[in-house]
């Protein structure tokens, strides 16, 4: 696990909680076994044509909190 940042592993942690509101995470490969998760895709960062998109999904009528960043 050396060389893997806390952020690269941390995104998988909430997904592993059955009470979590999250269903999936993009994270370091080592995070799966740490939190009992299964990889749906691997090497997704190795595509030179890849583009990152963030999509917020919510129930109809639910207010979404905006990031201050």
PDB file of N, CA and C in Angstrom:
ATOM      1  N   UNK A   1       0.799  -1.193   0.000  1.00  0.00           N
ATOM      2  CA  UNK A   1       0.000   0.000   0.000  1.00  0.00           C
ATOM      3  C   UNK A   1       0.842   1.257   0.000  1.00  0.00           C
ATOM      4  N   UNK A   2       2.134   1.082   0.055  1.00  0.00           N
ATOM      5  CA  UNK A   2       3.017   2.240   0.015  1.00  0.00           C
ATOM      6  C   UNK A   2       2.822   2.976  -1.302  1.00  0.00           C
ATOM      7  N   UNK A   3       2.822   4.284  -1.238  1.00  0.00           N
ATOM      8  CA  UNK A   3       2.672   5.081  -2.445  1.00  0.00           C
ATOM      9  C   UNK A   3       1.236   5.402  -2.806  1.00  0.00           C
ATOM     10  N   UNK A   4       0.283   4.817  -2.107  1.00  0.00           N
ATOM     11  CA  UNK A   4      -1.126   5.105  -2.381  1.00  0.00           C
ATOM     12  C   UNK A   4      -1.564   6.170  -1.388  1.00  0.00           C
ATOM     13  N   UNK A   5      -2.085   7.262  -1.898  1.00  0.00           N
ATOM     14  CA  UNK A   5      -2.476   8.347  -1.005  1.00  0.00           C
ATOM     15  C   UNK A   5      -3.750   7.997  -0.252  1.00  0.00           C
ATOM     16  N   UNK A   6      -3.961   8.680   0.848  1.00  0.00           N
ATOM     17  CA  UNK A   6      -5.176   8.470   1.637  1.00  0.00           C
ATOM     18  C   UNK A   6      -6.407   8.762   0.797  1.00  0.00           C
ATOM     19  N   UNK A   7      -6.345   9.767  -0.062  1.00  0.00           N
ATOM     20  CA  UNK A   7      -7.499  10.114  -0.899  1.00  0.00           C
ATOM     21  C   UNK A   7      -7.829   9.000  -1.883  1.00  0.00           C
ATOM     22  N   UNK A   8      -6.811   8.355  -2.412  1.00  0.00           N
ATOM     23  CA  UNK A   8      -7.037   7.291  -3.391  1.00  0.00           C
ATOM     24  C   UNK A   8      -7.719   6.086  -2.758  1.00  0.00           C
ATOM     25  N   UNK A   9      -7.519   5.884  -1.461  1.00  0.00           N
ATOM     26  CA  UNK A   9      -8.164   4.780  -0.753  1.00  0.00           C
ATOM     27  C   UNK A   9      -9.453   5.224  -0.083  1.00  0.00           C
ATOM     28  N   UNK A  10      -9.485   6.451   0.388  1.00  0.00           N
ATOM     29  CA  UNK A  10     -10.588   6.930   1.222  1.00  0.00           C
ATOM     30  C   UNK A  10     -11.939   6.937   0.511  1.00  0.00           C
ATOM     31  N   UNK A  11     -11.972   7.100  -0.777  1.00  0.00           N
ATOM     32  CA  UNK A  11     -13.261   7.167  -1.461  1.00  0.00           C
ATOM     33  C   UNK A  11     -14.012   5.841  -1.405  1.00  0.00           C
ATOM     34  N   UNK A  12     -13.308   4.739  -1.220  1.00  0.00           N
ATOM     35  CA  UNK A  12     -13.964   3.424  -1.160  1.00  0.00           C
ATOM     36  C   UNK A  12     -14.584   3.147   0.208  1.00  0.00           C
ATOM     37  N   UNK A  13     -14.115   3.809   1.221  1.00  0.00           N
ATOM     38  CA  UNK A  13     -14.574   3.514   2.585  1.00  0.00           C
ATOM     39  C   UNK A  13     -16.073   3.743   2.786  1.00  0.00           C
ATOM     40  N   UNK A  14     -16.626   4.890   2.411  1.00  0.00           N
ATOM     41  CA  UNK A  14     -18.061   5.088   2.625  1.00  0.00           C
ATOM     42  C   UNK A  14     -18.932   4.098   1.845  1.00  0.00           C
ATOM     43  N   UNK A  15     -18.466   3.665   0.696  1.00  0.00           N
ATOM     44  CA  UNK A  15     -19.234   2.724  -0.125  1.00  0.00           C
ATOM     45  C   UNK A  15     -19.399   1.390   0.595  1.00  0.00           C
ATOM     46  N   UNK A  16     -18.438   1.022   1.411  1.00  0.00           N
ATOM     47  CA  UNK A  16     -18.483  -0.268   2.098  1.00  0.00           C
ATOM     48  C   UNK A  16     -19.488  -0.295   3.254  1.00  0.00           C
ATOM     49  N   UNK A  17     -19.954   0.858   3.686  1.00  0.00           N
ATOM     50  CA  UNK A  17     -20.917   0.942   4.787  1.00  0.00           C
ATOM     51  C   UNK A  17     -22.326   0.687   4.255  1.00  0.00           C
ATOM     52  N   UNK A  18     -23.024  -0.337   4.765  1.00  0.00           N
ATOM     53  CA  UNK A  18     -24.380  -0.636   4.282  1.00  0.00           C
ATOM     54  C   UNK A  18     -25.357   0.528   4.456  1.00  0.00           C
ATOM     55  N   UNK A  19     -25.089   1.423   5.384  1.00  0.00           N
ATOM     56  CA  UNK A  19     -25.963   2.574   5.610  1.00  0.00           C
ATOM     57  C   UNK A  19     -25.567   3.794   4.769  1.00  0.00           C
ATOM     58  N   UNK A  20     -24.524   3.648   3.954  1.00  0.00           N
ATOM     59  CA  UNK A  20     -24.018   4.755   3.149  1.00  0.00           C
ATOM     60  C   UNK A  20     -25.002   5.142   2.058  1.00  0.00           C
ATOM     61  N   UNK A  21     -24.973   6.396   1.674  1.00  0.00           N
ATOM     62  CA  UNK A  21     -25.791   6.865   0.556  1.00  0.00           C
ATOM     63  C   UNK A  21     -25.056   6.704  -0.773  1.00  0.00           C
ATOM     64  N   UNK A  22     -23.820   6.167  -0.723  1.00  0.00           N
ATOM     65  CA  UNK A  22     -23.013   5.992  -1.919  1.00  0.00           C
ATOM     66  C   UNK A  22     -23.057   4.545  -2.412  1.00  0.00           C
ATOM     67  N   UNK A  23     -23.053   4.363  -3.714  1.00  0.00           N
ATOM     68  CA  UNK A  23     -23.099   3.033  -4.328  1.00  0.00           C
ATOM     69  C   UNK A  23     -21.807   2.632  -5.009  1.00  0.00           C
ATOM     70  N   UNK A  24     -20.948   3.596  -5.337  1.00  0.00           N
ATOM     71  CA  UNK A  24     -19.718   3.288  -6.071  1.00  0.00           C
ATOM     72  C   UNK A  24     -18.681   4.372  -5.818  1.00  0.00           C
ATOM     73  N   UNK A  25     -17.435   4.049  -6.124  1.00  0.00           N
ATOM     74  CA  UNK A  25     -16.344   5.014  -5.964  1.00  0.00           C
ATOM     75  C   UNK A  25     -15.247   4.712  -6.966  1.00  0.00           C
ATOM     76  N   UNK A  26     -14.575   5.746  -7.411  1.00  0.00           N
ATOM     77  CA  UNK A  26     -13.361   5.591  -8.198  1.00  0.00           C
ATOM     78  C   UNK A  26     -12.227   5.698  -7.188  1.00  0.00           C
ATOM     79  N   UNK A  27     -11.428   4.635  -7.087  1.00  0.00           N
ATOM     80  CA  UNK A  27     -10.407   4.604  -6.043  1.00  0.00           C
ATOM     81  C   UNK A  27      -9.230   3.740  -6.461  1.00  0.00           C
ATOM     82  N   UNK A  28      -8.230   3.725  -5.608  1.00  0.00           N
ATOM     83  CA  UNK A  28      -7.049   2.894  -5.841  1.00  0.00           C
ATOM     84  C   UNK A  28      -7.437   1.421  -5.788  1.00  0.00           C
ATOM     85  N   UNK A  29      -6.785   0.605  -6.586  1.00  0.00           N
ATOM     86  CA  UNK A  29      -7.091  -0.822  -6.661  1.00  0.00           C
ATOM     87  C   UNK A  29      -6.959  -1.524  -5.306  1.00  0.00           C
ATOM     88  N   UNK A  30      -6.023  -1.072  -4.479  1.00  0.00           N
ATOM     89  CA  UNK A  30      -5.814  -1.710  -3.179  1.00  0.00           C
ATOM     90  C   UNK A  30      -6.970  -1.468  -2.218  1.00  0.00           C
ATOM     91  N   UNK A  31      -7.801  -0.477  -2.502  1.00  0.00           N
ATOM     92  CA  UNK A  31      -8.910  -0.150  -1.599  1.00  0.00           C
ATOM     93  C   UNK A  31     -10.004  -1.215  -1.618  1.00  0.00           C
ATOM     94  N   UNK A  32     -10.190  -1.885  -2.727  1.00  0.00           N
ATOM     95  CA  UNK A  32     -11.227  -2.918  -2.827  1.00  0.00           C
ATOM     96  C   UNK A  32     -11.099  -3.992  -1.762  1.00  0.00           C
ATOM     97  N   UNK A  33      -9.980  -4.685  -1.709  1.00  0.00           N
ATOM     98  CA  UNK A  33      -9.809  -5.706  -0.675  1.00  0.00           C
ATOM     99  C   UNK A  33      -9.847  -5.145   0.746  1.00  0.00           C
ATOM    100  N   UNK A  34      -9.403  -3.913   0.916  1.00  0.00           N
ATOM    101  CA  UNK A  34      -9.414  -3.305   2.251  1.00  0.00           C
ATOM    102  C   UNK A  34     -10.832  -3.145   2.786  1.00  0.00           C
ATOM    103  N   UNK A  35     -11.767  -2.825   1.887  1.00  0.00           N
ATOM    104  CA  UNK A  35     -13.134  -2.529   2.308  1.00  0.00           C
ATOM    105  C   UNK A  35     -14.157  -3.540   1.793  1.00  0.00           C
ATOM    106  N   UNK A  36     -13.688  -4.644   1.239  1.00  0.00           N
ATOM    107  CA  UNK A  36     -14.596  -5.692   0.784  1.00  0.00           C
ATOM    108  C   UNK A  36     -15.375  -5.326  -0.463  1.00  0.00           C
ATOM    109  N   UNK A  37     -14.814  -4.480  -1.301  1.00  0.00           N
ATOM    110  CA  UNK A  37     -15.486  -4.046  -2.525  1.00  0.00           C
ATOM    111  C   UNK A  37     -15.004  -4.855  -3.729  1.00  0.00           C
ATOM    112  N   UNK A  38     -15.783  -4.842  -4.775  1.00  0.00           N
ATOM    113  CA  UNK A  38     -15.451  -5.532  -6.016  1.00  0.00           C
ATOM    114  C   UNK A  38     -15.223  -4.501  -7.117  1.00  0.00           C
ATOM    115  N   UNK A  39     -14.155  -4.657  -7.862  1.00  0.00           N
ATOM    116  CA  UNK A  39     -13.860  -3.735  -8.963  1.00  0.00           C
ATOM    117  C   UNK A  39     -14.817  -3.974 -10.127  1.00  0.00           C
ATOM    118  N   UNK A  40     -15.392  -2.901 -10.638  1.00  0.00           N
ATOM    119  CA  UNK A  40     -16.239  -2.980 -11.824  1.00  0.00           C
ATOM    120  C   UNK A  40     -15.429  -2.725 -13.088  1.00  0.00           C
ATOM    121  N   UNK A  41     -14.332  -1.973 -12.945  1.00  0.00           N
ATOM    122  CA  UNK A  41     -13.441  -1.678 -14.070  1.00  0.00           C
ATOM    123  C   UNK A  41     -12.046  -1.430 -13.514  1.00  0.00           C
ATOM    124  N   UNK A  42     -11.044  -1.762 -14.306  1.00  0.00           N
ATOM    125  CA  UNK A  42      -9.660  -1.548 -13.895  1.00  0.00           C
ATOM    126  C   UNK A  42      -8.926  -0.743 -14.953  1.00  0.00           C
ATOM    127  N   UNK A  43      -7.827  -0.129 -14.537  1.00  0.00           N
ATOM    128  CA  UNK A  43      -6.970   0.650 -15.440  1.00  0.00           C
ATOM    129  C   UNK A  43      -7.731   1.766 -16.147  1.00  0.00           C
ATOM    130  N   UNK A  44      -8.684   2.362 -15.489  1.00  0.00           N
ATOM    131  CA  UNK A  44      -9.463   3.418 -16.136  1.00  0.00           C
ATOM    132  C   UNK A  44      -8.654   4.690 -16.329  1.00  0.00           C
ATOM    133  N   UNK A  45      -7.572   4.843 -15.574  1.00  0.00           N
ATOM    134  CA  UNK A  45      -6.733   6.035 -15.714  1.00  0.00           C
ATOM    135  C   UNK A  45      -5.751   5.904 -16.867  1.00  0.00           C
ATOM    136  N   UNK A  46      -5.668   4.737 -17.477  1.00  0.00           N
ATOM    137  CA  UNK A  46      -4.685   4.504 -18.529  1.00  0.00           C
ATOM    138  C   UNK A  46      -5.186   4.830 -19.932  1.00  0.00           C
ATOM    139  N   UNK A  47      -6.351   5.430 -20.044  1.00  0.00           N
ATOM    140  CA  UNK A  47      -6.892   5.781 -21.352  1.00  0.00           C
ATOM    141  C   UNK A  47      -6.514   7.232 -21.658  1.00  0.00           C
ATOM    142  N   UNK A  48      -5.636   7.459 -22.650  1.00  0.00           N
ATOM    143  CA  UNK A  48      -5.200   8.830 -22.936  1.00  0.00           C
ATOM    144  C   UNK A  48      -6.330   9.716 -23.444  1.00  0.00           C
ATOM    145  N   UNK A  49      -7.412   9.126 -23.925  1.00  0.00           N
ATOM    146  CA  UNK A  49      -8.540   9.902 -24.433  1.00  0.00           C
ATOM    147  C   UNK A  49      -9.640  10.090 -23.384  1.00  0.00           C
ATOM    148  N   UNK A  50      -9.387   9.622 -22.168  1.00  0.00           N
ATOM    149  CA  UNK A  50     -10.404   9.696 -21.123  1.00  0.00           C
ATOM    150  C   UNK A  50     -10.647  11.145 -20.691  1.00  0.00           C
ATOM    151  N   UNK A  51     -11.871  11.422 -20.315  1.00  0.00           N
ATOM    152  CA  UNK A  51     -12.246  12.725 -19.770  1.00  0.00           C
ATOM    153  C   UNK A  51     -13.049  12.476 -18.501  1.00  0.00           C
ATOM    154  N   UNK A  52     -12.789  13.266 -17.496  1.00  0.00           N
ATOM    155  CA  UNK A  52     -13.491  13.101 -16.223  1.00  0.00           C
ATOM    156  C   UNK A  52     -14.749  13.945 -16.223  1.00  0.00           C
ATOM    157  N   UNK A  53     -15.859  13.334 -15.848  1.00  0.00           N
ATOM    158  CA  UNK A  53     -17.137  14.032 -15.707  1.00  0.00           C
ATOM    159  C   UNK A  53     -17.709  13.678 -14.353  1.00  0.00           C
ATOM    160  N   UNK A  54     -18.287  14.638 -13.690  1.00  0.00           N
ATOM    161  CA  UNK A  54     -18.922  14.393 -12.402  1.00  0.00           C
ATOM    162  C   UNK A  54     -20.415  14.624 -12.557  1.00  0.00           C
ATOM    163  N   UNK A  55     -21.196  13.665 -12.141  1.00  0.00           N
ATOM    164  CA  UNK A  55     -22.645  13.743 -12.276  1.00  0.00           C
ATOM    165  C   UNK A  55     -23.262  13.583 -10.892  1.00  0.00           C
ATOM    166  N   UNK A  56     -24.132  14.495 -10.532  1.00  0.00           N
ATOM    167  CA  UNK A  56     -24.841  14.410  -9.265  1.00  0.00           C
ATOM    168  C   UNK A  56     -26.185  13.761  -9.539  1.00  0.00           C
ATOM    169  N   UNK A  57     -26.478  12.709  -8.795  1.00  0.00           N
ATOM    170  CA  UNK A  57     -27.741  11.999  -8.958  1.00  0.00           C
ATOM    171  C   UNK A  57     -28.529  12.146  -7.661  1.00  0.00           C
ATOM    172  N   UNK A  58     -29.781  12.560  -7.774  1.00  0.00           N
ATOM    173  CA  UNK A  58     -30.616  12.744  -6.590  1.00  0.00           C
ATOM    174  C   UNK A  58     -32.063  12.431  -6.936  1.00  0.00           C
ATOM    175  N   UNK A  59     -32.833  12.203  -5.902  1.00  0.00           N
ATOM    176  CA  UNK A  59     -34.269  12.003  -6.094  1.00  0.00           C
ATOM    177  C   UNK A  59     -34.903  13.319  -6.544  1.00  0.00           C
ATOM    178  N   UNK A  60     -35.958  13.223  -7.285  1.00  0.00           N
ATOM    179  CA  UNK A  60     -36.665  14.395  -7.774  1.00  0.00           C
ATOM    180  C   UNK A  60     -37.097  15.283  -6.605  1.00  0.00           C
ATOM    181  N   UNK A  61     -36.822  16.579  -6.722  1.00  0.00           N
ATOM    182  CA  UNK A  61     -37.199  17.516  -5.682  1.00  0.00           C
ATOM    183  C   UNK A  61     -36.209  17.662  -4.553  1.00  0.00           C
ATOM    184  N   UNK A  62     -35.176  16.828  -4.529  1.00  0.00           N
ATOM    185  CA  UNK A  62     -34.176  16.886  -3.457  1.00  0.00           C
ATOM    186  C   UNK A  62     -33.188  18.008  -3.748  1.00  0.00           C
ATOM    187  N   UNK A  63     -32.929  18.862  -2.763  1.00  0.00           N
ATOM    188  CA  UNK A  63     -31.986  19.948  -2.925  1.00  0.00           C
ATOM    189  C   UNK A  63     -30.562  19.403  -2.824  1.00  0.00           C
ATOM    190  N   UNK A  64     -29.690  19.837  -3.737  1.00  0.00           N
ATOM    191  CA  UNK A  64     -28.302  19.387  -3.782  1.00  0.00           C
ATOM    192  C   UNK A  64     -27.410  20.466  -3.193  1.00  0.00           C
ATOM    193  N   UNK A  65     -26.598  20.101  -2.218  1.00  0.00           N
ATOM    194  CA  UNK A  65     -25.643  21.036  -1.625  1.00  0.00           C
ATOM    195  C   UNK A  65     -24.513  21.270  -2.608  1.00  0.00           C
ATOM    196  N   UNK A  66     -24.125  22.501  -2.793  1.00  0.00           N
ATOM    197  CA  UNK A  66     -23.042  22.855  -3.711  1.00  0.00           C
ATOM    198  C   UNK A  66     -21.726  22.945  -2.954  1.00  0.00           C
ATOM    199  N   UNK A  67     -20.659  22.553  -3.608  1.00  0.00           N
ATOM    200  CA  UNK A  67     -19.322  22.660  -3.028  1.00  0.00           C
ATOM    201  C   UNK A  67     -18.882  24.119  -3.038  1.00  0.00           C
ATOM    202  N   UNK A  68     -18.089  24.497  -2.066  1.00  0.00           N
ATOM    203  CA  UNK A  68     -17.580  25.866  -2.001  1.00  0.00           C
ATOM    204  C   UNK A  68     -16.290  26.021  -2.780  1.00  0.00           C
ATOM    205  N   UNK A  69     -15.833  24.936  -3.420  1.00  0.00           N
ATOM    206  CA  UNK A  69     -14.571  24.979  -4.170  1.00  0.00           C
ATOM    207  C   UNK A  69     -14.756  25.671  -5.488  1.00  0.00           C
TER     208      UNK A  69
END
